[in-house]
Amino acid sequence: MALVALALITLSWYGSRAILLDMAATVARDTSQIVAERSRRIIEPGSVSLRTLAFDPIADAAELDERLERRSALAAELVANPLVSAIHVGYQNGDFLLMRALDRRDIRARFQAPPQANYLVQTVESGNDGTRRGQYLFYDAKHDLVMRRSEPDYRFDPRERPWYIGAMDTVATVTSRPYVFFSTRQVGITLSRLSHSGNAIVAVDVTLEDLGEALGGLSMTPNTELALVEEDGRVIGYRDMEALLVHKPDWDDFALHSLDTLGIDALASLWQVAADDGRVVSYTSDGLEWSGVVLPFDGIDGVDMRLLAAAPSDELLGALALNRTRMILISIALIVLFLPFGWQVGSAVGHALEGMTAQALRMSRFDFRRRKERSASMLREVDALNGVMDKVAGSMEALLSISRVLGTEPRIETMLVQVLEKLVHATRCEGGAVYLFDRDRNGLTRAAAFGEQGALRESMSAHEGEAALAGAQDRGRRRIAFALHGRHSQPQGLLVLVHDEDWDHATPEFLAFTDRLTGMLAVAIETRQLIEAQRRLFESVTRIVADAIDAKSPYTGGHCERVPQLATLLADRMEAESSGPYADFHLDDDERQSFQLGAWLHDCGKVTSPEHIMDKATKLEVVYNRIHEIRMRFEILWRDAEIHCLEARLNGEDAHVAGLQRDVRQAQLREDFSFIAECNIGSEFLSDEAVERLQAIGAQTWLRHFDDALGLDAQAALRLAQSRPEPPVLPAVERLLADQPHHMVPWDDTQRPAVERDDPRNIWGFDMKLPAHRQHMGELHNLSIRRGTLTDEDRFIINDHIVQTIIMLKRLPWPPHLERVPDIAGNHHERMDGNGYPRRLRGDQLQTTERIMALADVFEALTAADRPYKQSKTLSESLGIMAAMCRDGHLDPELYQYFLRSLVWLDYARTFMKSEQIDDVDIETLARVARQEEST
């Protein structure tokens, strides 16, 4: 029996030892994942800032004063991202600008900053003679200049730096190898990116101090050593980040220790003996036995790193050795005292160890679920160890769940509720709450709650929050609060936990463990708040663009503002439907953001439309209304009639007859000019008879005594010379109205838009007919416009705004959840029958959101009362026109009928239309008109 007991104990020892070593490897892998996630969260805000800075005007600024005008934007990015040590821009000509916050005493001393300075801007400019001039500019908290200091020895050339060279060959973000920042003596990386215009490289320096804190807080045993190492042995992450720095004797600079020079023999030895395959190896260092593992680490893109984890074997296996000794003593005592019962006791011990081994094996295979039922063991130690393993498994499962929620849940409210639940389980508390700091109220508001709440309130003042950190008792339970701080120690809020009065929750280890968990929560809160702030900023910029387009011309009025409101109003009403054709219509948060951005940007291409075309109120208007030229010619003919009358009287003709002929001629001139002026307005449809009359009037002639080639710009003079090689002899006979060859501006290769289907440059799928000329200023050509004031050439320029909208938006680097914004914004001029523009898409190619945009755009344009070129229409007139457009294949009949019966148009009219425009609408009659297209 003694041999059997000894054999069981020995086998259990070696089996448990192997399992615990596997668990150590598992914990090391989990540590690697947690540190990798922490590093990605450190880098991601810097990457977001870099993508924003790539579109900042500072990248295209040619002069220092222009660049310094963007200092407030750079300071805002430094404040929003505390781990960003500096923001810098390198230009193609070698110019350089760097901005950093003077928030550390050693940095202020290094740069000899004035007491009132909060920011430093370092610049290098290249002179025309090839010299380079460096200077330091110090600014206060309001971004006002405090001091300017010339630095003749500061001749930094960014074009020689790896971050500049690497970013020149790609449009993606480039990540440097970790290194020691020259100015701050911090370990970090540089993220760089080519600006959208290609004129500069923008970059940010991101510190990696948080990785050291993460490594220091994830030790498996008191003397565990953890380090992040590059493939060449350079150490870039350690619990004491300052210990990594090694001073270069010949330079005022620092480098990073390698494992050989760091002075941690346990890690240096592990680097020599272990492979990066994740297997635990045993080795000797400084006379002690150690267990260690080397794991690949992918926390920083483009940098090949390893995580080294080493622990003294006696600490790692200490509990197991103690348990082995106890088991041997218990077995000997039982054998001596209870020999008849030895077999039964040995069997019970074997079963207990097998159960522990099975659970440990499951944990080594990443299965941290606890067994639902377990019979009590005869040994108190086994029961205690089982309980400890259950607690460890539960805490590890909760930690992994927290990491998953932090990495996948974008909404801060949902994330807080889920993470709080996992935190309560991980810390084995009864309940808890998360309070977020409200800077406007200078207080705390409860954002999430789970489990037992006790006397916790919905909100508390800042003073009450500070008092909560001291803890309190409530009916046999204790409340303890933990401060949530961001990366730069900004207060984020409080985590309050409610737990029973027991020994486990009274230990310093519990407080330290929970405090480390709150760091993960604080970083997640800060990151999501930053992303939300940037989202609001982007939407505000989008609305500013729309407002600028509306303000550009009175002929667009408030179109860009009202269309999104009407489209959103209609989409919300459709989403609320539980039956009918739109019962399944739904927009999630990403789709709604895409829809709203597309609605606000649907006419952004109008920033390229010439104002004299958009505002063309008469047919003859180019940059000014050419009716004045025509009137002057009539004045000449009027004068000619007077002259002819006087000449007839001088020649002896009857004065009465001559005067009568003059009056008849002048009356005809008045009538003809009035007719031309009326045609110029374009308010009525022009018939064939009117066009013939224009031709007849235009055939009249007048004498030109001055050279019409004088005073022309270069292009107009060239067109005139090409159409008329030899100028006529003066005085020259001219037609009253004419389409002269120099009135026609041809297309050239640089200005010909790529909108025709067979144009090889057309990569956007446009299908538009290009007019014969870029511009046709012929007088008869313009006056003969049948309806309105726009020629085919003018109409193409107007329609080109949607082409520019698509091109502009397609060129932006939209994230995947917003990639449909260009289509939502650019398809509102397509038709259901495929005859729209610019791509001639059919109705089955248009999604519901795009059809909503088309309907909202038409309704707003018909009902708008702030357009000086047209009379606003009533509701019945507008809806009647839209019904006809459904019948003609322009609008979606089904969507129009829903719009009609939902009375969304009435809600819109009460807000945006004049009272005299709101009249009675026959809904059924309009619905029948719209359905005629479906029946045919």
mmCIF file with all atom_site columns, N, CA and C in Angstrom, residues 166-213:
data_model
loop_
_atom_site.group_PDB
_atom_site.id
_atom_site.type_symbol
_atom_site.label_atom_id
_atom_site.label_alt_id
_atom_site.label_comp_id
_atom_site.label_asym_id
_atom_site.label_entity_id
_atom_site.label_seq_id
_atom_site.pdbx_PDB_ins_code
_atom_site.Cartn_x
_atom_site.Cartn_y
_atom_site.Cartn_z
_atom_site.occupancy
_atom_site.B_iso_or_equiv
_atom_site.pdbx_formal_charge
_atom_site.auth_seq_id
_atom_site.auth_comp_id
_atom_site.auth_asym_id
_atom_site.auth_atom_id
_atom_site.pdbx_PDB_model_num
ATOM 1   N N  . GLY A 1 166 ? 10.073 56.129 -45.783 1.00 0.00 ? 166 GLY A N  1
ATOM 2   C CA . GLY A 1 166 ? 9.130  55.009 -45.880 1.00 0.00 ? 166 GLY A CA 1
ATOM 3   C C  . GLY A 1 166 ? 7.743  55.438 -46.318 1.00 0.00 ? 166 GLY A C  1
ATOM 4   N N  . ALA A 1 167 ? 7.278  56.618 -45.906 1.00 0.00 ? 167 ALA A N  1
ATOM 5   C CA . ALA A 1 167 ? 5.920  57.058 -46.232 1.00 0.00 ? 167 ALA A CA 1
ATOM 6   C C  . ALA A 1 167 ? 5.790  57.583 -47.654 1.00 0.00 ? 167 ALA A C  1
ATOM 7   N N  . MET A 1 168 ? 6.898  57.885 -48.328 1.00 0.00 ? 168 MET A N  1
ATOM 8   C CA . MET A 1 168 ? 6.831  58.432 -49.682 1.00 0.00 ? 168 MET A CA 1
ATOM 9   C C  . MET A 1 168 ? 6.356  57.407 -50.714 1.00 0.00 ? 168 MET A C  1
ATOM 10  N N  . ASP A 1 169 ? 6.517  56.111 -50.398 1.00 0.00 ? 169 ASP A N  1
ATOM 11  C CA . ASP A 1 169 ? 6.218  55.071 -51.393 1.00 0.00 ? 169 ASP A CA 1
ATOM 12  C C  . ASP A 1 169 ? 4.882  54.401 -51.181 1.00 0.00 ? 169 ASP A C  1
ATOM 13  N N  . THR A 1 170 ? 4.051  54.896 -50.285 1.00 0.00 ? 170 THR A N  1
ATOM 14  C CA . THR A 1 170 ? 2.762  54.247 -50.015 1.00 0.00 ? 170 THR A CA 1
ATOM 15  C C  . THR A 1 170 ? 1.768  55.267 -49.510 1.00 0.00 ? 170 THR A C  1
ATOM 16  N N  . VAL A 1 171 ? 0.472  54.952 -49.681 1.00 0.00 ? 171 VAL A N  1
ATOM 17  C CA . VAL A 1 171 ? -0.576 55.836 -49.147 1.00 0.00 ? 171 VAL A CA 1
ATOM 18  C C  . VAL A 1 171 ? -1.057 55.363 -47.787 1.00 0.00 ? 171 VAL A C  1
ATOM 19  N N  . ALA A 1 172 ? -0.502 54.224 -47.304 1.00 0.00 ? 172 ALA A N  1
ATOM 20  C CA . ALA A 1 172 ? -0.901 53.694 -46.001 1.00 0.00 ? 172 ALA A CA 1
ATOM 21  C C  . ALA A 1 172 ? -0.031 54.308 -44.904 1.00 0.00 ? 172 ALA A C  1
ATOM 22  N N  . THR A 1 173 ? -0.436 54.086 -43.649 1.00 0.00 ? 173 THR A N  1
ATOM 23  C CA . THR A 1 173 ? 0.333  54.566 -42.502 1.00 0.00 ? 173 THR A CA 1
ATOM 24  C C  . THR A 1 173 ? 1.559  53.693 -42.310 1.00 0.00 ? 173 THR A C  1
ATOM 25  N N  . VAL A 1 174 ? 2.716  54.332 -42.118 1.00 0.00 ? 174 VAL A N  1
ATOM 26  C CA . VAL A 1 174 ? 3.985  53.613 -41.934 1.00 0.00 ? 174 VAL A CA 1
ATOM 27  C C  . VAL A 1 174 ? 4.379  53.713 -40.457 1.00 0.00 ? 174 VAL A C  1
ATOM 28  N N  . THR A 1 175 ? 4.764  52.583 -39.868 1.00 0.00 ? 175 THR A N  1
ATOM 29  C CA . THR A 1 175 ? 5.145  52.530 -38.451 1.00 0.00 ? 175 THR A CA 1
ATOM 30  C C  . THR A 1 175 ? 6.647  52.296 -38.345 1.00 0.00 ? 175 THR A C  1
ATOM 31  N N  . SER A 1 176 ? 7.330  53.126 -37.589 1.00 0.00 ? 176 SER A N  1
ATOM 32  C CA . SER A 1 176 ? 8.781  52.976 -37.414 1.00 0.00 ? 176 SER A CA 1
ATOM 33  C C  . SER A 1 176 ? 9.081  51.910 -36.367 1.00 0.00 ? 176 SER A C  1
ATOM 34  N N  . ARG A 1 177 ? 10.324 51.501 -36.318 1.00 0.00 ? 177 ARG A N  1
ATOM 35  C CA . ARG A 1 177 ? 10.784 50.653 -35.218 1.00 0.00 ? 177 ARG A CA 1
ATOM 36  C C  . ARG A 1 177 ? 10.802 51.477 -33.926 1.00 0.00 ? 177 ARG A C  1
ATOM 37  N N  . PRO A 1 178 ? 10.580 50.863 -32.795 1.00 0.00 ? 178 PRO A N  1
ATOM 38  C CA . PRO A 1 178 ? 10.666 51.608 -31.535 1.00 0.00 ? 178 PRO A CA 1
ATOM 39  C C  . PRO A 1 178 ? 12.066 52.167 -31.316 1.00 0.00 ? 178 PRO A C  1
ATOM 40  N N  . TYR A 1 179 ? 12.123 53.353 -30.787 1.00 0.00 ? 179 TYR A N  1
ATOM 41  C CA . TYR A 1 179 ? 13.403 53.995 -30.501 1.00 0.00 ? 179 TYR A CA 1
ATOM 42  C C  . TYR A 1 179 ? 13.204 55.002 -29.373 1.00 0.00 ? 179 TYR A C  1
ATOM 43  N N  . VAL A 1 180 ? 14.315 55.594 -28.905 1.00 0.00 ? 180 VAL A N  1
ATOM 44  C CA . VAL A 1 180 ? 14.276 56.563 -27.806 1.00 0.00 ? 180 VAL A CA 1
ATOM 45  C C  . VAL A 1 180 ? 14.133 57.958 -28.413 1.00 0.00 ? 180 VAL A C  1
ATOM 46  N N  . PHE A 1 181 ? 13.061 58.658 -28.040 1.00 0.00 ? 181 PHE A N  1
ATOM 47  C CA . PHE A 1 181 ? 12.872 60.015 -28.547 1.00 0.00 ? 181 PHE A CA 1
ATOM 48  C C  . PHE A 1 181 ? 13.995 60.914 -28.013 1.00 0.00 ? 181 PHE A C  1
ATOM 49  N N  . PHE A 1 182 ? 14.560 61.667 -28.907 1.00 0.00 ? 182 PHE A N  1
ATOM 50  C CA . PHE A 1 182 ? 15.723 62.485 -28.572 1.00 0.00 ? 182 PHE A CA 1
ATOM 51  C C  . PHE A 1 182 ? 15.401 63.513 -27.501 1.00 0.00 ? 182 PHE A C  1
ATOM 52  N N  . SER A 1 183 ? 14.226 64.144 -27.597 1.00 0.00 ? 183 SER A N  1
ATOM 53  C CA . SER A 1 183 ? 13.909 65.261 -26.706 1.00 0.00 ? 183 SER A CA 1
ATOM 54  C C  . SER A 1 183 ? 13.358 64.807 -25.364 1.00 0.00 ? 183 SER A C  1
ATOM 55  N N  . THR A 1 184 ? 12.514 63.770 -25.354 1.00 0.00 ? 184 THR A N  1
ATOM 56  C CA . THR A 1 184 ? 11.784 63.411 -24.132 1.00 0.00 ? 184 THR A CA 1
ATOM 57  C C  . THR A 1 184 ? 12.367 62.216 -23.399 1.00 0.00 ? 184 THR A C  1
ATOM 58  N N  . ARG A 1 185 ? 13.352 61.512 -24.034 1.00 0.00 ? 185 ARG A N  1
ATOM 59  C CA . ARG A 1 185 ? 13.950 60.319 -23.435 1.00 0.00 ? 185 ARG A CA 1
ATOM 60  C C  . ARG A 1 185 ? 12.897 59.244 -23.167 1.00 0.00 ? 185 ARG A C  1
ATOM 61  N N  . GLN A 1 186 ? 11.852 59.201 -23.954 1.00 0.00 ? 186 GLN A N  1
ATOM 62  C CA . GLN A 1 186 ? 10.816 58.176 -23.835 1.00 0.00 ? 186 GLN A CA 1
ATOM 63  C C  . GLN A 1 186 ? 10.953 57.183 -24.981 1.00 0.00 ? 186 GLN A C  1
ATOM 64  N N  . VAL A 1 187 ? 10.563 55.947 -24.707 1.00 0.00 ? 187 VAL A N  1
ATOM 65  C CA . VAL A 1 187 ? 10.560 54.937 -25.762 1.00 0.00 ? 187 VAL A CA 1
ATOM 66  C C  . VAL A 1 187 ? 9.245  55.061 -26.526 1.00 0.00 ? 187 VAL A C  1
ATOM 67  N N  . GLY A 1 188 ? 9.320  55.049 -27.836 1.00 0.00 ? 188 GLY A N  1
ATOM 68  C CA . GLY A 1 188 ? 8.099  55.181 -28.620 1.00 0.00 ? 188 GLY A CA 1
ATOM 69  C C  . GLY A 1 188 ? 8.345  54.838 -30.074 1.00 0.00 ? 188 GLY A C  1
ATOM 70  N N  . ILE A 1 189 ? 7.315  55.095 -30.878 1.00 0.00 ? 189 ILE A N  1
ATOM 71  C CA . ILE A 1 189 ? 7.367  54.838 -32.313 1.00 0.00 ? 189 ILE A CA 1
ATOM 72  C C  . ILE A 1 189 ? 6.870  56.080 -33.043 1.00 0.00 ? 189 ILE A C  1
ATOM 73  N N  . THR A 1 190 ? 7.190  56.159 -34.307 1.00 0.00 ? 190 THR A N  1
ATOM 74  C CA . THR A 1 190 ? 6.721  57.256 -35.151 1.00 0.00 ? 190 THR A CA 1
ATOM 75  C C  . THR A 1 190 ? 5.801  56.687 -36.221 1.00 0.00 ? 190 THR A C  1
ATOM 76  N N  . LEU A 1 191 ? 4.576  57.249 -36.294 1.00 0.00 ? 191 LEU A N  1
ATOM 77  C CA . LEU A 1 191 ? 3.618  56.901 -37.353 1.00 0.00 ? 191 LEU A CA 1
ATOM 78  C C  . LEU A 1 191 ? 3.662  58.017 -38.389 1.00 0.00 ? 191 LEU A C  1
ATOM 79  N N  . SER A 1 192 ? 3.831  57.655 -39.645 1.00 0.00 ? 192 SER A N  1
ATOM 80  C CA . SER A 1 192 ? 3.911  58.674 -40.704 1.00 0.00 ? 192 SER A CA 1
ATOM 81  C C  . SER A 1 192 ? 3.016  58.286 -41.859 1.00 0.00 ? 192 SER A C  1
ATOM 82  N N  . ARG A 1 193 ? 2.630  59.310 -42.633 1.00 0.00 ? 193 ARG A N  1
ATOM 83  C CA . ARG A 1 193 ? 1.670  59.073 -43.719 1.00 0.00 ? 193 ARG A CA 1
ATOM 84  C C  . ARG A 1 193 ? 1.817  60.188 -44.754 1.00 0.00 ? 193 ARG A C  1
ATOM 85  N N  . LEU A 1 194 ? 1.664  59.815 -46.021 1.00 0.00 ? 194 LEU A N  1
ATOM 86  C CA . LEU A 1 194 ? 1.674  60.797 -47.115 1.00 0.00 ? 194 LEU A CA 1
ATOM 87  C C  . LEU A 1 194 ? 0.386  61.608 -47.071 1.00 0.00 ? 194 LEU A C  1
ATOM 88  N N  . SER A 1 195 ? 0.510  62.938 -47.173 1.00 0.00 ? 195 SER A N  1
ATOM 89  C CA . SER A 1 195 ? -0.684 63.779 -47.175 1.00 0.00 ? 195 SER A CA 1
ATOM 90  C C  . SER A 1 195 ? -1.514 63.519 -48.425 1.00 0.00 ? 195 SER A C  1
ATOM 91  N N  . HIS A 1 196 ? -2.802 63.924 -48.374 1.00 0.00 ? 196 HIS A N  1
ATOM 92  C CA . HIS A 1 196 ? -3.716 63.620 -49.476 1.00 0.00 ? 196 HIS A CA 1
ATOM 93  C C  . HIS A 1 196 ? -3.254 64.268 -50.774 1.00 0.00 ? 196 HIS A C  1
ATOM 94  N N  . SER A 1 197 ? -2.537 65.389 -50.703 1.00 0.00 ? 197 SER A N  1
ATOM 95  C CA . SER A 1 197 ? -2.074 66.062 -51.911 1.00 0.00 ? 197 SER A CA 1
ATOM 96  C C  . SER A 1 197 ? -0.720 65.555 -52.358 1.00 0.00 ? 197 SER A C  1
ATOM 97  N N  . GLY A 1 198 ? -0.028 64.791 -51.518 1.00 0.00 ? 198 GLY A N  1
ATOM 98  C CA . GLY A 1 198 ? 1.289  64.294 -51.861 1.00 0.00 ? 198 GLY A CA 1
ATOM 99  C C  . GLY A 1 198 ? 2.400  65.300 -51.698 1.00 0.00 ? 198 GLY A C  1
ATOM 100 N N  . ASN A 1 199 ? 2.118  66.458 -51.100 1.00 0.00 ? 199 ASN A N  1
ATOM 101 C CA . ASN A 1 199 ? 3.125  67.509 -50.982 1.00 0.00 ? 199 ASN A CA 1
ATOM 102 C C  . ASN A 1 199 ? 3.958  67.399 -49.716 1.00 0.00 ? 199 ASN A C  1
ATOM 103 N N  . ALA A 1 200 ? 3.550  66.553 -48.780 1.00 0.00 ? 200 ALA A N  1
ATOM 104 C CA . ALA A 1 200 ? 4.258  66.503 -47.503 1.00 0.00 ? 200 ALA A CA 1
ATOM 105 C C  . ALA A 1 200 ? 4.018  65.152 -46.844 1.00 0.00 ? 200 ALA A C  1
ATOM 106 N N  . ILE A 1 201 ? 4.849  64.884 -45.827 1.00 0.00 ? 201 ILE A N  1
ATOM 107 C CA . ILE A 1 201 ? 4.678  63.704 -44.974 1.00 0.00 ? 201 ILE A CA 1
ATOM 108 C C  . ILE A 1 201 ? 4.314  64.209 -43.583 1.00 0.00 ? 201 ILE A C  1
ATOM 109 N N  . VAL A 1 202 ? 3.142  63.742 -43.048 1.00 0.00 ? 202 VAL A N  1
ATOM 110 C CA . VAL A 1 202 ? 2.747  64.097 -41.688 1.00 0.00 ? 202 VAL A CA 1
ATOM 111 C C  . VAL A 1 202 ? 3.057  62.905 -40.778 1.00 0.00 ? 202 VAL A C  1
ATOM 112 N N  . ALA A 1 203 ? 3.451  63.180 -39.550 1.00 0.00 ? 203 ALA A N  1
ATOM 113 C CA . ALA A 1 203 ? 3.862  62.109 -38.646 1.00 0.00 ? 203 ALA A CA 1
ATOM 114 C C  . ALA A 1 203 ? 3.527  62.495 -37.212 1.00 0.00 ? 203 ALA A C  1
ATOM 115 N N  . VAL A 1 204 ? 3.331  61.454 -36.367 1.00 0.00 ? 204 VAL A N  1
ATOM 116 C CA . VAL A 1 204 ? 3.127  61.661 -34.936 1.00 0.00 ? 204 VAL A CA 1
ATOM 117 C C  . VAL A 1 204 ? 4.039  60.703 -34.177 1.00 0.00 ? 204 VAL A C  1
ATOM 118 N N  . ASP A 1 205 ? 4.587  61.171 -33.039 1.00 0.00 ? 205 ASP A N  1
ATOM 119 C CA . ASP A 1 205 ? 5.382  60.338 -32.147 1.00 0.00 ? 205 ASP A CA 1
ATOM 120 C C  . ASP A 1 205 ? 4.474  59.816 -31.045 1.00 0.00 ? 205 ASP A C  1
ATOM 121 N N  . VAL A 1 206 ? 4.427  58.494 -30.846 1.00 0.00 ? 206 VAL A N  1
ATOM 122 C CA . VAL A 1 206 ? 3.559  57.853 -29.845 1.00 0.00 ? 206 VAL A CA 1
ATOM 123 C C  . VAL A 1 206 ? 4.435  57.146 -28.836 1.00 0.00 ? 206 VAL A C  1
ATOM 124 N N  . THR A 1 207 ? 4.257  57.475 -27.540 1.00 0.00 ? 207 THR A N  1
ATOM 125 C CA . THR A 1 207 ? 5.058  56.848 -26.492 1.00 0.00 ? 207 THR A CA 1
ATOM 126 C C  . THR A 1 207 ? 4.489  55.477 -26.148 1.00 0.00 ? 207 THR A C  1
ATOM 127 N N  . LEU A 1 208 ? 5.394  54.606 -25.650 1.00 0.00 ? 208 LEU A N  1
ATOM 128 C CA . LEU A 1 208 ? 5.005  53.238 -25.289 1.00 0.00 ? 208 LEU A CA 1
ATOM 129 C C  . LEU A 1 208 ? 5.126  53.009 -23.789 1.00 0.00 ? 208 LEU A C  1
ATOM 130 N N  . GLU A 1 209 ? 4.992  54.114 -22.997 1.00 0.00 ? 209 GLU A N  1
ATOM 131 C CA . GLU A 1 209 ? 5.129  53.989 -21.546 1.00 0.00 ? 209 GLU A CA 1
ATOM 132 C C  . GLU A 1 209 ? 4.078  53.040 -20.967 1.00 0.00 ? 209 GLU A C  1
ATOM 133 N N  . ASP A 1 210 ? 2.850  53.032 -21.557 1.00 0.00 ? 210 ASP A N  1
ATOM 134 C CA . ASP A 1 210 ? 1.778  52.177 -21.021 1.00 0.00 ? 210 ASP A CA 1
ATOM 135 C C  . ASP A 1 210 ? 2.119  50.700 -21.127 1.00 0.00 ? 210 ASP A C  1
ATOM 136 N N  . LEU A 1 211 ? 2.956  50.310 -22.127 1.00 0.00 ? 211 LEU A N  1
ATOM 137 C CA . LEU A 1 211 ? 3.317  48.905 -22.245 1.00 0.00 ? 211 LEU A CA 1
ATOM 138 C C  . LEU A 1 211 ? 4.130  48.464 -21.036 1.00 0.00 ? 211 LEU A C  1
ATOM 139 N N  . GLY A 1 212 ? 5.012  49.361 -20.567 1.00 0.00 ? 212 GLY A N  1
ATOM 140 C CA . GLY A 1 212 ? 5.774  49.017 -19.366 1.00 0.00 ? 212 GLY A CA 1
ATOM 141 C C  . GLY A 1 212 ? 4.878  48.814 -18.163 1.00 0.00 ? 212 GLY A C  1
ATOM 142 N N  . GLU A 1 213 ? 3.872  49.703 -17.996 1.00 0.00 ? 213 GLU A N  1
ATOM 143 C CA . GLU A 1 213 ? 2.927  49.552 -16.895 1.00 0.00 ? 213 GLU A CA 1
ATOM 144 C C  . GLU A 1 213 ? 2.155  48.244 -17.028 1.00 0.00 ? 213 GLU A C  1
#
